[in-house]
PDB file of C-alpha atoms in Angstrom:
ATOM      1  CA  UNK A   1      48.213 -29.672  18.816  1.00 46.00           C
ATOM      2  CA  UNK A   2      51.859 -31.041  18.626  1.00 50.00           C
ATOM      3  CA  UNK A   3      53.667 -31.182  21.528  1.00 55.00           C
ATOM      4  CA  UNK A   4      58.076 -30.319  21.190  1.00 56.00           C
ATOM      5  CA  UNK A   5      59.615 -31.668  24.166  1.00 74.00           C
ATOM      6  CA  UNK A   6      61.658 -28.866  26.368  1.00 76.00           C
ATOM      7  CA  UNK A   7      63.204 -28.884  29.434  1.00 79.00           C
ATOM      8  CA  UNK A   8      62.609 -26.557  33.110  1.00 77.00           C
ATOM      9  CA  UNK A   9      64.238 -26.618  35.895  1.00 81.00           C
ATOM     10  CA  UNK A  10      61.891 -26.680  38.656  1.00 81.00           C
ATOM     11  CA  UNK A  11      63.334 -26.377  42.351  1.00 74.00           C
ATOM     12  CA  UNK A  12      65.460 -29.321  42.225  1.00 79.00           C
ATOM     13  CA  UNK A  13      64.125 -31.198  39.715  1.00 81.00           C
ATOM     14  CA  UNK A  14      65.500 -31.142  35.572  1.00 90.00           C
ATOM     15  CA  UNK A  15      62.085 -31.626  34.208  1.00 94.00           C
ATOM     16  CA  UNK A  16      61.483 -32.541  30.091  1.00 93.00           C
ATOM     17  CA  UNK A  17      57.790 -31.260  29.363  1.00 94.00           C
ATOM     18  CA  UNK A  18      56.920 -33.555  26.773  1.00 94.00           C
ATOM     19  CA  UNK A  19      53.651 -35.604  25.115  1.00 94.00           C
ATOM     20  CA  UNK A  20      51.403 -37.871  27.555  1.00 96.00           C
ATOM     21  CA  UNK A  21      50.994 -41.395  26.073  1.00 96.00           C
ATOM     22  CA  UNK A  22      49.705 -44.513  26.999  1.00 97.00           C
ATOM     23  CA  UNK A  23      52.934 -45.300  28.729  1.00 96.00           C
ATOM     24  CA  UNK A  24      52.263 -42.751  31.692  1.00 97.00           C
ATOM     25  CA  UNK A  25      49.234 -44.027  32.379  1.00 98.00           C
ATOM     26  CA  UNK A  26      50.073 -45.768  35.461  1.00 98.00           C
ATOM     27  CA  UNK A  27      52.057 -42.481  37.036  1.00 98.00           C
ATOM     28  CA  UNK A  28      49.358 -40.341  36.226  1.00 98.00           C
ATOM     29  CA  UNK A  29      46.916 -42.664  38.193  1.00 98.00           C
ATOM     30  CA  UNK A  30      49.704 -42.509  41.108  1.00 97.00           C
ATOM     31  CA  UNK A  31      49.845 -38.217  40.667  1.00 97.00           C
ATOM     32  CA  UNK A  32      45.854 -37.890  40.883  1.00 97.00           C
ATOM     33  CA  UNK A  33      45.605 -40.363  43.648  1.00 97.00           C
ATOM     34  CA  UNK A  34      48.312 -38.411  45.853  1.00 95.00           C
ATOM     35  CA  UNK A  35      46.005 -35.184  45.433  1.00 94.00           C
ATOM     36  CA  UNK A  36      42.743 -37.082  46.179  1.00 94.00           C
ATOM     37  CA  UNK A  37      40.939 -37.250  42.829  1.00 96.00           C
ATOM     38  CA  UNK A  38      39.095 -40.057  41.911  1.00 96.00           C
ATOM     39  CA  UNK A  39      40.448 -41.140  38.736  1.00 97.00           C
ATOM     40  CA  UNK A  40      41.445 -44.481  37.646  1.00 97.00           C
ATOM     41  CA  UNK A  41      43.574 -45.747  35.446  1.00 98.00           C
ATOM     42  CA  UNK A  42      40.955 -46.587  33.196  1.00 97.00           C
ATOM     43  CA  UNK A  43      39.498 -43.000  33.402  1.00 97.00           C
ATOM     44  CA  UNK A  44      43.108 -41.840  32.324  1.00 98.00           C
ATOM     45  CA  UNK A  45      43.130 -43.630  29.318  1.00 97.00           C
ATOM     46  CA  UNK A  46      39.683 -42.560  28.391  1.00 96.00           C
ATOM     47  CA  UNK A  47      40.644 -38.811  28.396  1.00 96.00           C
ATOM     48  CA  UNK A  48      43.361 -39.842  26.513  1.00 95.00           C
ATOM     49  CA  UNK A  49      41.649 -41.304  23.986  1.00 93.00           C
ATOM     50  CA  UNK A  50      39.202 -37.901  23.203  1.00 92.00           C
ATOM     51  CA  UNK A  51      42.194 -35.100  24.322  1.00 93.00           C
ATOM     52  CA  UNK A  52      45.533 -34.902  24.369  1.00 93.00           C
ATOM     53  CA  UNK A  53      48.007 -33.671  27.131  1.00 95.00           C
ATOM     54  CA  UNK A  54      51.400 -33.314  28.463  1.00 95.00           C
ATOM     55  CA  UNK A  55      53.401 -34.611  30.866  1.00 96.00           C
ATOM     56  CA  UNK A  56      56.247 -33.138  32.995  1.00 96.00           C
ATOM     57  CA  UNK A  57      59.025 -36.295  33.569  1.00 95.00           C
ATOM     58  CA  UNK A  58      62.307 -36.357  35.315  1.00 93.00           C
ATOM     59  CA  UNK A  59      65.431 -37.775  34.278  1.00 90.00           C
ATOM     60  CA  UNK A  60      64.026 -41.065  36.205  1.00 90.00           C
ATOM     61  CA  UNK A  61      61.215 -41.017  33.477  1.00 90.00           C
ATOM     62  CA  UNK A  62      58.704 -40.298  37.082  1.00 94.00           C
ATOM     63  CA  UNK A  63      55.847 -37.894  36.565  1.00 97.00           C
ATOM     64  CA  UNK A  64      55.438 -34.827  38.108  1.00 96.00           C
ATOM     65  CA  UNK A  65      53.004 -32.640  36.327  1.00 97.00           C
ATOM     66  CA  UNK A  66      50.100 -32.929  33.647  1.00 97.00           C
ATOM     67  CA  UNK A  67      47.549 -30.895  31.663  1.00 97.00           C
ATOM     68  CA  UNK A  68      45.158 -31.718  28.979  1.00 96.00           C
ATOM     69  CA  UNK A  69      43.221 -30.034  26.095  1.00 94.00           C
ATOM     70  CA  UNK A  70      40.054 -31.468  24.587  1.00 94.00           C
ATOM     71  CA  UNK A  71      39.649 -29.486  21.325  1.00 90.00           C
ATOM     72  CA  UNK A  72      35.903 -29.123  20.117  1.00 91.00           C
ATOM     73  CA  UNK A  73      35.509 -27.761  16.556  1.00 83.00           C
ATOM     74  CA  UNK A  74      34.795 -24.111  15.774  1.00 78.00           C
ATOM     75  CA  UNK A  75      38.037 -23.200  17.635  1.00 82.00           C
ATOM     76  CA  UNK A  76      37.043 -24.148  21.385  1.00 88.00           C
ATOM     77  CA  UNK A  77      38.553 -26.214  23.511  1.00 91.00           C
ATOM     78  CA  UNK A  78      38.130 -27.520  27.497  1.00 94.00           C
ATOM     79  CA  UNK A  79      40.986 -27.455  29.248  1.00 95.00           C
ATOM     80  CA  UNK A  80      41.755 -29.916  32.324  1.00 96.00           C
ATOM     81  CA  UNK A  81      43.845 -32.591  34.441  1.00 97.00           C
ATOM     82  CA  UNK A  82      45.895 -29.883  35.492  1.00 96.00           C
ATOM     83  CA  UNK A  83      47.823 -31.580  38.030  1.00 96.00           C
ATOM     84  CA  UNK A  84      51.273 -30.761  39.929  1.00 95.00           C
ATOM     85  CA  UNK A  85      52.565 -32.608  42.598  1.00 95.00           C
ATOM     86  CA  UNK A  86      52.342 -31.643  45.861  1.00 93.00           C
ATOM     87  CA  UNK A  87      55.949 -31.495  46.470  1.00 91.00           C
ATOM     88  CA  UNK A  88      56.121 -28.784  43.656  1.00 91.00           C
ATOM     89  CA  UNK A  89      52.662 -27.018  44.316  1.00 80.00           C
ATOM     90  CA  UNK A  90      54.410 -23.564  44.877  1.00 82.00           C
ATOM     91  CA  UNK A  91      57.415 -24.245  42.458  1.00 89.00           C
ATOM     92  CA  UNK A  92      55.001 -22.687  39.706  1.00 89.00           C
ATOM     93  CA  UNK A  93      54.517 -26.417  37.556  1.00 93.00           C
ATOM     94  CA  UNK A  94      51.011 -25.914  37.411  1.00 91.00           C
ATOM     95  CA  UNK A  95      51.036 -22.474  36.161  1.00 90.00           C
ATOM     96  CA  UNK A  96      53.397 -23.622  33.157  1.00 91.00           C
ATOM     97  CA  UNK A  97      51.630 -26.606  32.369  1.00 94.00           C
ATOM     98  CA  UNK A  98      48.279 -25.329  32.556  1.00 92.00           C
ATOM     99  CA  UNK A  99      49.943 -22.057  30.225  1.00 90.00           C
ATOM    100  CA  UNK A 100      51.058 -24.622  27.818  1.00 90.00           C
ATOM    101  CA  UNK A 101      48.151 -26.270  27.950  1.00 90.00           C
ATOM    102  CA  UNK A 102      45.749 -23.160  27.188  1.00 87.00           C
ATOM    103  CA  UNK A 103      48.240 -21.824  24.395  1.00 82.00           C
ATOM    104  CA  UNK A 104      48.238 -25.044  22.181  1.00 75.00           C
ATOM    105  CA  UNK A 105      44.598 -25.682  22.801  1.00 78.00           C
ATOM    106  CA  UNK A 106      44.369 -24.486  18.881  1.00 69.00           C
ATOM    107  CA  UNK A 107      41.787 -22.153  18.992  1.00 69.00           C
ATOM    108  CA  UNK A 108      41.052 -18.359  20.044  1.00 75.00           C
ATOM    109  CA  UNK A 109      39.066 -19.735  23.143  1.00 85.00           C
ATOM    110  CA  UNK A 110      39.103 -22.400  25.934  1.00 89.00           C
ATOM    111  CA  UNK A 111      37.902 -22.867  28.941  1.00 92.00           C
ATOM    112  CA  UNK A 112      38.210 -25.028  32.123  1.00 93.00           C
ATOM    113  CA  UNK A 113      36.269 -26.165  35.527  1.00 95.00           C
ATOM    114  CA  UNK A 114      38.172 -24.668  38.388  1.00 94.00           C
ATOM    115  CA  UNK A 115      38.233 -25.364  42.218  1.00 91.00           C
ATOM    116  CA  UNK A 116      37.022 -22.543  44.178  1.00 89.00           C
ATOM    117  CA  UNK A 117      40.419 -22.747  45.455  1.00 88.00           C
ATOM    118  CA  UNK A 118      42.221 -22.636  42.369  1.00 90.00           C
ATOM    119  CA  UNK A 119      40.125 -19.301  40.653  1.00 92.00           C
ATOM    120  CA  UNK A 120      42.771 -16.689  41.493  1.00 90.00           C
ATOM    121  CA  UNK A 121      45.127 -18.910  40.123  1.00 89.00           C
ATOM    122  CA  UNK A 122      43.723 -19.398  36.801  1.00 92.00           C
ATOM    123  CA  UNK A 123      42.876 -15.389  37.177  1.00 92.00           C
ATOM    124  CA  UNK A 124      46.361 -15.175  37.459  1.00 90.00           C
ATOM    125  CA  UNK A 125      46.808 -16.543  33.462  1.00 88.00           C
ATOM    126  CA  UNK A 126      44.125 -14.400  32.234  1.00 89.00           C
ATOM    127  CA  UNK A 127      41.275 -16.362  32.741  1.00 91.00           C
ATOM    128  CA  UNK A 128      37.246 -14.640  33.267  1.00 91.00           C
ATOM    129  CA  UNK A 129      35.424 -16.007  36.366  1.00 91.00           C
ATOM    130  CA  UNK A 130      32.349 -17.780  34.432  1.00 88.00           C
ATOM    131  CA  UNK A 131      29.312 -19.876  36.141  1.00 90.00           C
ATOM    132  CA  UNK A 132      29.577 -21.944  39.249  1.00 94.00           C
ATOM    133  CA  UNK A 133      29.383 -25.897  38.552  1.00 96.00           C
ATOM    134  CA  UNK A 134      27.451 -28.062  41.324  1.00 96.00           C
ATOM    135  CA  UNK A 135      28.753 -31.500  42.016  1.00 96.00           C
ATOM    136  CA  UNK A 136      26.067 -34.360  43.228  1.00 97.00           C
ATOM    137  CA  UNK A 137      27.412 -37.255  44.336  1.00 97.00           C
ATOM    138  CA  UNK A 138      27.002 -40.238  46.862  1.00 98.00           C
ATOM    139  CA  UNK A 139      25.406 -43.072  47.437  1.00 98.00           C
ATOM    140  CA  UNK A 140      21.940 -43.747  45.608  1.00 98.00           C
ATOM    141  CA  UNK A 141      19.415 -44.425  48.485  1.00 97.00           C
ATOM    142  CA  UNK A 142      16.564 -43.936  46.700  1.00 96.00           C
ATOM    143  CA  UNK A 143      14.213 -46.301  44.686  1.00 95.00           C
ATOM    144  CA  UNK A 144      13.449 -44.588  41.152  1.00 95.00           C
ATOM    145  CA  UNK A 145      11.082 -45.937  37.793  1.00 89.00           C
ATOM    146  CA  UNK A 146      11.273 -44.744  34.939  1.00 82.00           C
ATOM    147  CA  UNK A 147       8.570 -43.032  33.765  1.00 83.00           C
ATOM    148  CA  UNK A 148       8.515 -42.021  30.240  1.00 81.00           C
ATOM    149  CA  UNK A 149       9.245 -43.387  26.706  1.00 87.00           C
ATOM    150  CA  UNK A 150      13.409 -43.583  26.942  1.00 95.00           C
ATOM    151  CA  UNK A 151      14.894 -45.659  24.474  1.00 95.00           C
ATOM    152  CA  UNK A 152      18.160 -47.293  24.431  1.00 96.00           C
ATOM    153  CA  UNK A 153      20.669 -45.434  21.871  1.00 97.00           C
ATOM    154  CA  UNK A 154      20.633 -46.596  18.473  1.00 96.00           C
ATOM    155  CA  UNK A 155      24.026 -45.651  16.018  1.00 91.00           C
ATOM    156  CA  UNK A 156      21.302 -43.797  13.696  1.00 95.00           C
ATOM    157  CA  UNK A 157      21.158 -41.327  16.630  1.00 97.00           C
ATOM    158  CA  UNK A 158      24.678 -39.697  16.083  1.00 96.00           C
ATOM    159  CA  UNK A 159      24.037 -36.945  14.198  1.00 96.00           C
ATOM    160  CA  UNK A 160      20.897 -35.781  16.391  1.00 96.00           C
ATOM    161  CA  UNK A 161      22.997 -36.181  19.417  1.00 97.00           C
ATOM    162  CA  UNK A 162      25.471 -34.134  17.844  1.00 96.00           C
ATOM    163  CA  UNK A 163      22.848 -31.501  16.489  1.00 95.00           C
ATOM    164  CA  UNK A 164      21.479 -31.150  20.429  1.00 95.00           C
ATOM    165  CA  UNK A 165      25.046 -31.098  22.077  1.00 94.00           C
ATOM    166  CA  UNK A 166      26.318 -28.111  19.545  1.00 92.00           C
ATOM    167  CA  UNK A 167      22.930 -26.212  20.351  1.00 89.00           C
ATOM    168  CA  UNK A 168      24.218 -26.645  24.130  1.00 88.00           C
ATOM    169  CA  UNK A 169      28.080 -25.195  23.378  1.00 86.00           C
ATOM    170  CA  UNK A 170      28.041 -23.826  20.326  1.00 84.00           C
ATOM    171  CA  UNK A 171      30.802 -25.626  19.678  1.00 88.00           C
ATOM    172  CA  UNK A 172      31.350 -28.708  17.580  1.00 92.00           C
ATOM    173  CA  UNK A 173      31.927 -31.400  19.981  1.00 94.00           C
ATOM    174  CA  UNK A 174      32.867 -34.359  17.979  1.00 95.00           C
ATOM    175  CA  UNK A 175      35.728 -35.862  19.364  1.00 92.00           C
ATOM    176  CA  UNK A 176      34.581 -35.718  22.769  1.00 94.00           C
ATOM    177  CA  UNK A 177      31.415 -37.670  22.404  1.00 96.00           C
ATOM    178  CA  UNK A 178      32.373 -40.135  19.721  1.00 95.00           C
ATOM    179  CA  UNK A 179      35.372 -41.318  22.602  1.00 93.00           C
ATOM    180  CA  UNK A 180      32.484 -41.381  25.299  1.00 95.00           C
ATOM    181  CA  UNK A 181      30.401 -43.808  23.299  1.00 94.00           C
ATOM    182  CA  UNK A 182      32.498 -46.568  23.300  1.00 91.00           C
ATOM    183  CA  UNK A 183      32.599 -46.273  26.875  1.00 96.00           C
ATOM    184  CA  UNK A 184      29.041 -45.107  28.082  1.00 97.00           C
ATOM    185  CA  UNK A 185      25.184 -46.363  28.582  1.00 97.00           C
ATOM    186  CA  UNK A 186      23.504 -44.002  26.501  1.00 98.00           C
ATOM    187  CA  UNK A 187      19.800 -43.391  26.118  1.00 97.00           C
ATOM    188  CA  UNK A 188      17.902 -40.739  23.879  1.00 97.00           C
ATOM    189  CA  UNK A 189      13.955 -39.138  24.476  1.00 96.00           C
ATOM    190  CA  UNK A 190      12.274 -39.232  21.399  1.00 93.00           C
ATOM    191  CA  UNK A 191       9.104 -37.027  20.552  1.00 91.00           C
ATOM    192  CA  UNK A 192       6.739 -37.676  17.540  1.00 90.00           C
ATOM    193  CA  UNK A 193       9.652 -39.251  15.989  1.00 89.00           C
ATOM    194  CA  UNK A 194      12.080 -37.228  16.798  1.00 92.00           C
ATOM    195  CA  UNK A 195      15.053 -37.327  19.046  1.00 95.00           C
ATOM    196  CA  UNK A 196      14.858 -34.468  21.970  1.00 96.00           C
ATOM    197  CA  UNK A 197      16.993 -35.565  24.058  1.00 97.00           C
ATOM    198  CA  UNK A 198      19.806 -37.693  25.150  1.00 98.00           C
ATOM    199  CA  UNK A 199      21.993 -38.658  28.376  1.00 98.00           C
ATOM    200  CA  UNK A 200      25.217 -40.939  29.181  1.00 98.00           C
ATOM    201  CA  UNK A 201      26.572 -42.870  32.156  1.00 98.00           C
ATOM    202  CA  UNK A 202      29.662 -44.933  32.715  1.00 98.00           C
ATOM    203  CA  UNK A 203      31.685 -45.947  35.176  1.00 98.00           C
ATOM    204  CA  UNK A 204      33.929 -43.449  36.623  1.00 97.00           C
ATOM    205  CA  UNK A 205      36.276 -43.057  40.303  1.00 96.00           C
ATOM    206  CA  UNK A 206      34.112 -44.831  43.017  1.00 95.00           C
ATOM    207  CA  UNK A 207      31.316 -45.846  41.305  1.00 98.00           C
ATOM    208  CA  UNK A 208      29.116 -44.279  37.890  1.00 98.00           C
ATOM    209  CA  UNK A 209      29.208 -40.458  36.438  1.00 98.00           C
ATOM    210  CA  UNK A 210      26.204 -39.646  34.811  1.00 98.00           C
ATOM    211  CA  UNK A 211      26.450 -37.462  31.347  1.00 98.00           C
ATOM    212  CA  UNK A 212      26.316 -35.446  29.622  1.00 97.00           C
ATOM    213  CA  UNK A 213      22.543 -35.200  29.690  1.00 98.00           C
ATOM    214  CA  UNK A 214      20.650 -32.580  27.248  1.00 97.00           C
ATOM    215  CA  UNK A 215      17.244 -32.057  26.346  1.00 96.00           C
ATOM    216  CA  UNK A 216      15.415 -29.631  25.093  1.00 93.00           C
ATOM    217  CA  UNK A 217      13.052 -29.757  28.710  1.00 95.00           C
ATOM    218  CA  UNK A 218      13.492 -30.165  32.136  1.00 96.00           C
ATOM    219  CA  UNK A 219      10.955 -32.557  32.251  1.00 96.00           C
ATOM    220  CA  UNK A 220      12.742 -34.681  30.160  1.00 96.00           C
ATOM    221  CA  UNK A 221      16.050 -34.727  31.242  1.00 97.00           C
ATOM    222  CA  UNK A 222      14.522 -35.448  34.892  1.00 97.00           C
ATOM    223  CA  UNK A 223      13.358 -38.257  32.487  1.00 97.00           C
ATOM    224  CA  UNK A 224      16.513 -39.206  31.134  1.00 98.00           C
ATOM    225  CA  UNK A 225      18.382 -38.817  34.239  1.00 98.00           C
ATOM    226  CA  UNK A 226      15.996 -41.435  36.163  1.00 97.00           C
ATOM    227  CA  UNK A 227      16.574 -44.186  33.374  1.00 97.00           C
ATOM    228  CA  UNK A 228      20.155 -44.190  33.778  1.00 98.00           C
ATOM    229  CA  UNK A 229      19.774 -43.924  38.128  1.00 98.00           C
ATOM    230  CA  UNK A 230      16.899 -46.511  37.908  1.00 96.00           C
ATOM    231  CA  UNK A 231      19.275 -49.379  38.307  1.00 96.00           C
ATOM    232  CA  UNK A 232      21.986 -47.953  40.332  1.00 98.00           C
ATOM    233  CA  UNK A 233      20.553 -47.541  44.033  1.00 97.00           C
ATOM    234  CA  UNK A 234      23.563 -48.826  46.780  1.00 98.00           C
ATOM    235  CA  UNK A 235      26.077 -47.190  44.266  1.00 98.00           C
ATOM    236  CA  UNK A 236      28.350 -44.375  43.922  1.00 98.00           C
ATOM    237  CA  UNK A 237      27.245 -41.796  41.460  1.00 98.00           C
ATOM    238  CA  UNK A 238      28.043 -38.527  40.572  1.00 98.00           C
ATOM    239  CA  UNK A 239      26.451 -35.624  38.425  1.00 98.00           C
ATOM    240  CA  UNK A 240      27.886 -32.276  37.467  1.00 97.00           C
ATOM    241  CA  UNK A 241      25.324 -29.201  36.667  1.00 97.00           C
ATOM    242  CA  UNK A 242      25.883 -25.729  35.903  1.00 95.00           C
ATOM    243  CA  UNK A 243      21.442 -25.382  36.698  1.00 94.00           C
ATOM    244  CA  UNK A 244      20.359 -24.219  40.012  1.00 92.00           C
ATOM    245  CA  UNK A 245      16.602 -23.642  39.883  1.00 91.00           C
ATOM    246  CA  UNK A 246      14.105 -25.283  38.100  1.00 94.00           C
ATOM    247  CA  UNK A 247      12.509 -28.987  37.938  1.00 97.00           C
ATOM    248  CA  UNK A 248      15.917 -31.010  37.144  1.00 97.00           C
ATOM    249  CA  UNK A 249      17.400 -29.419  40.352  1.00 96.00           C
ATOM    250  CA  UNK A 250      14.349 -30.104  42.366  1.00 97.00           C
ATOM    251  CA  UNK A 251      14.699 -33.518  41.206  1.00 97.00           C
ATOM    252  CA  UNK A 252      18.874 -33.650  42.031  1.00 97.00           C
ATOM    253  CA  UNK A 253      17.660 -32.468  45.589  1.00 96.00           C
ATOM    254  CA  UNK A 254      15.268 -34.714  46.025  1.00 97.00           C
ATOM    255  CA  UNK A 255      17.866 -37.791  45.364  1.00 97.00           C
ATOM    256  CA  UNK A 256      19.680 -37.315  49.306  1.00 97.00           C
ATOM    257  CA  UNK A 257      23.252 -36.725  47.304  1.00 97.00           C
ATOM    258  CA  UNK A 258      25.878 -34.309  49.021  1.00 97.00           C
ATOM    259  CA  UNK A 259      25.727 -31.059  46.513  1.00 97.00           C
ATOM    260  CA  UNK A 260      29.306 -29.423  46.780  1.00 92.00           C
ATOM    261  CA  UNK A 261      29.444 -25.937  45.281  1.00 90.00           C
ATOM    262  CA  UNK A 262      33.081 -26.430  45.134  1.00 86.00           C
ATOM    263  CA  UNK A 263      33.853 -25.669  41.498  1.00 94.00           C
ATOM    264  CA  UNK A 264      33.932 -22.520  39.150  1.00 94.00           C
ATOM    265  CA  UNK A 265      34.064 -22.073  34.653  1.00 94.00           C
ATOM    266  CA  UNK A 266      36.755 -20.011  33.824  1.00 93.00           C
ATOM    267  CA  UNK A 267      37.135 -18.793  30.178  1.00 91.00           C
ATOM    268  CA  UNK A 268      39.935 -17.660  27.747  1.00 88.00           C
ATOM    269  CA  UNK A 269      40.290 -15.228  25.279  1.00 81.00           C
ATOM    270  CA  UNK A 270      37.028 -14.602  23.316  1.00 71.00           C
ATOM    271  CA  UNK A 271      33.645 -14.284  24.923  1.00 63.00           C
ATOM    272  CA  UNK A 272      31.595 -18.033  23.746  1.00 60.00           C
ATOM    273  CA  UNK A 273      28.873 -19.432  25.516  1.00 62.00           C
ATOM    274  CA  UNK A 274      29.585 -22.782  27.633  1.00 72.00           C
ATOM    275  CA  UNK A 275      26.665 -24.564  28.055  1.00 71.00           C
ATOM    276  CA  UNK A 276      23.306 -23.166  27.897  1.00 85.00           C
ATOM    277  CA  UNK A 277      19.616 -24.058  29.646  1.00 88.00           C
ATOM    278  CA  UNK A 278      19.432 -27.509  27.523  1.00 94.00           C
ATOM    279  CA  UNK A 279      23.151 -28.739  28.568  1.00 95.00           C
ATOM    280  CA  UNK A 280      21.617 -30.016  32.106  1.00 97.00           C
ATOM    281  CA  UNK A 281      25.012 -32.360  33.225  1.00 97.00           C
ATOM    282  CA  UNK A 282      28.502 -32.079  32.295  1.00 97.00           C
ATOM    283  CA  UNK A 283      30.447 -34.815  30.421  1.00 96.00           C
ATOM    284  CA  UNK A 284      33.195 -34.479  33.472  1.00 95.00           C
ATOM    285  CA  UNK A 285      35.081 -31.577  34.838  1.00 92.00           C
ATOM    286  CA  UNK A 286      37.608 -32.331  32.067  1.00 94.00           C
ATOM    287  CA  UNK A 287      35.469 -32.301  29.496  1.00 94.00           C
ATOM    288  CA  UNK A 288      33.121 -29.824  29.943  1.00 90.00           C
TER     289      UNK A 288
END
């Protein structure tokens, strides 16, 4: 996706929509802080190092708007980091950025994870009102062990982990984990010698994010999810499911973390399957 710089005049403001790069970094960590997400700097530059986004700038080079697009293969894409600030939240920024965002995602479909708050919105651009998205966070206060043969990841494991994550979204998600590896603790369930399963955690906002995690059971991505907690009680963590029965949510429940039913998956154009029973946590939001 190649991004032509333009200009908008929004309220008072001569805006140039134009490519985010590494230079914004530090005024996109200022506009998510002033509408209370958690993102560092640091997280910034790690979506911008598996999508690529815009940026709307005034003459004063100060940022005022973003969006991102995370293209998979197969012609899918996640859409996110739609932000507009607050001085311009009814000016209609946010619906032009996340527009541009969705149209140059490169493919027939995208999708993104919305606030409750934000679904009509997003309805608004043509989006379909998908599956609900539960976020688990807090402080671990819980002692856990883990209990089953987890092994750390190995570079051999690639194209398994691959092989299991496009079984999940039937989408080719290349880009997305090969950026998260440089940055994540990543451990894989094997089974008579083969890999079933796999799960990621790095540091994120307040404290850790933990995935994606897949498996082919529920059993062991319980498994998988405990190896990466094990070490992490007195923290800040957080974990994003789309799964709300089952032993992996009895387990969430059981881990005293605040479960906030706060966000929605809305789709574009054609019909595709996001996620599925083995995707059991979300990369991020972002991501998908």
């Amino acid at each position: 996706m190649t991004y032509i710089s333009f200009q908008r005049q929004i309220d008072s403001y001569c805006l140039s929509i134009t490519a985010m790069r590494a230079c914004h970094l530090d005024a996109l960590h200022r506009l998510s802080a002033c509408v209370g997400w958690p993102h560092r700097r640091s997280d910034w530059a790690a979506n911008l190092e598996t999508g690529i986004g815009i940026v709307a700038v005034d003459e004063m080079q100060r940022v005022h708007g973003s969006a991102m697009c995370f293209p998979y293969g197969d012609g899918a894409a996640a859409v996110g980091m739609v932000i507009a600030n607050p001085k311009l939240r009814s000016s209609g920024l946010a619906d032009m950025l996340a527009r541009e965002a969705v149209e140059r995602s490169g493919g027939p479909r995208a999708f993104l994870n919305a606030c409750q708050g934000d679904v009509l919105f997003y309805r608004g651009l043509g989006a379909k009102r998908g599956e609900p998205v539960f976020k688990y966070e807090g402080v671990l206060k819980v002692d856990l062990i883990a209990f089953a043969p987890i092994r750390d990841f190995a570079p051999g494991d690639f194209s398994k982990v691959l092989e299991l994550d496009q079984m999940s979204y039937d989408a080719d998600r290349t880009a997305v984990l090969s950026g998260l590896l440089a940055i994540s603790d990543i451990r894989v369930i094997e089974r008579a010698g083969k890999v079933v399963g796999f799960a990621m955690r790095r540091r994120f906002g307040r404290g850790y994010v933990i995935g994606p995690i897949t498996a082919e059971l529920g059993s062991d991505a319980v498994a998988l999810a405990t190896s990466l907690l094990a070490d992490l009680k007195g923290q800040f963590v957080r974990l994003d499911t789309r799964h709300t029965d089952g032993v992996f949510q009895q387990f969430l429940g059981s881990l005293g973390l605040r479960c906030k039913p706060d966000v929605v998956t809305m789709t574009f154009g054609q019909n595709s399957r996001i996620g599925s029973p083995t995707s059991y946590a979300l990369s991020s939001h972002s991501t998908g």
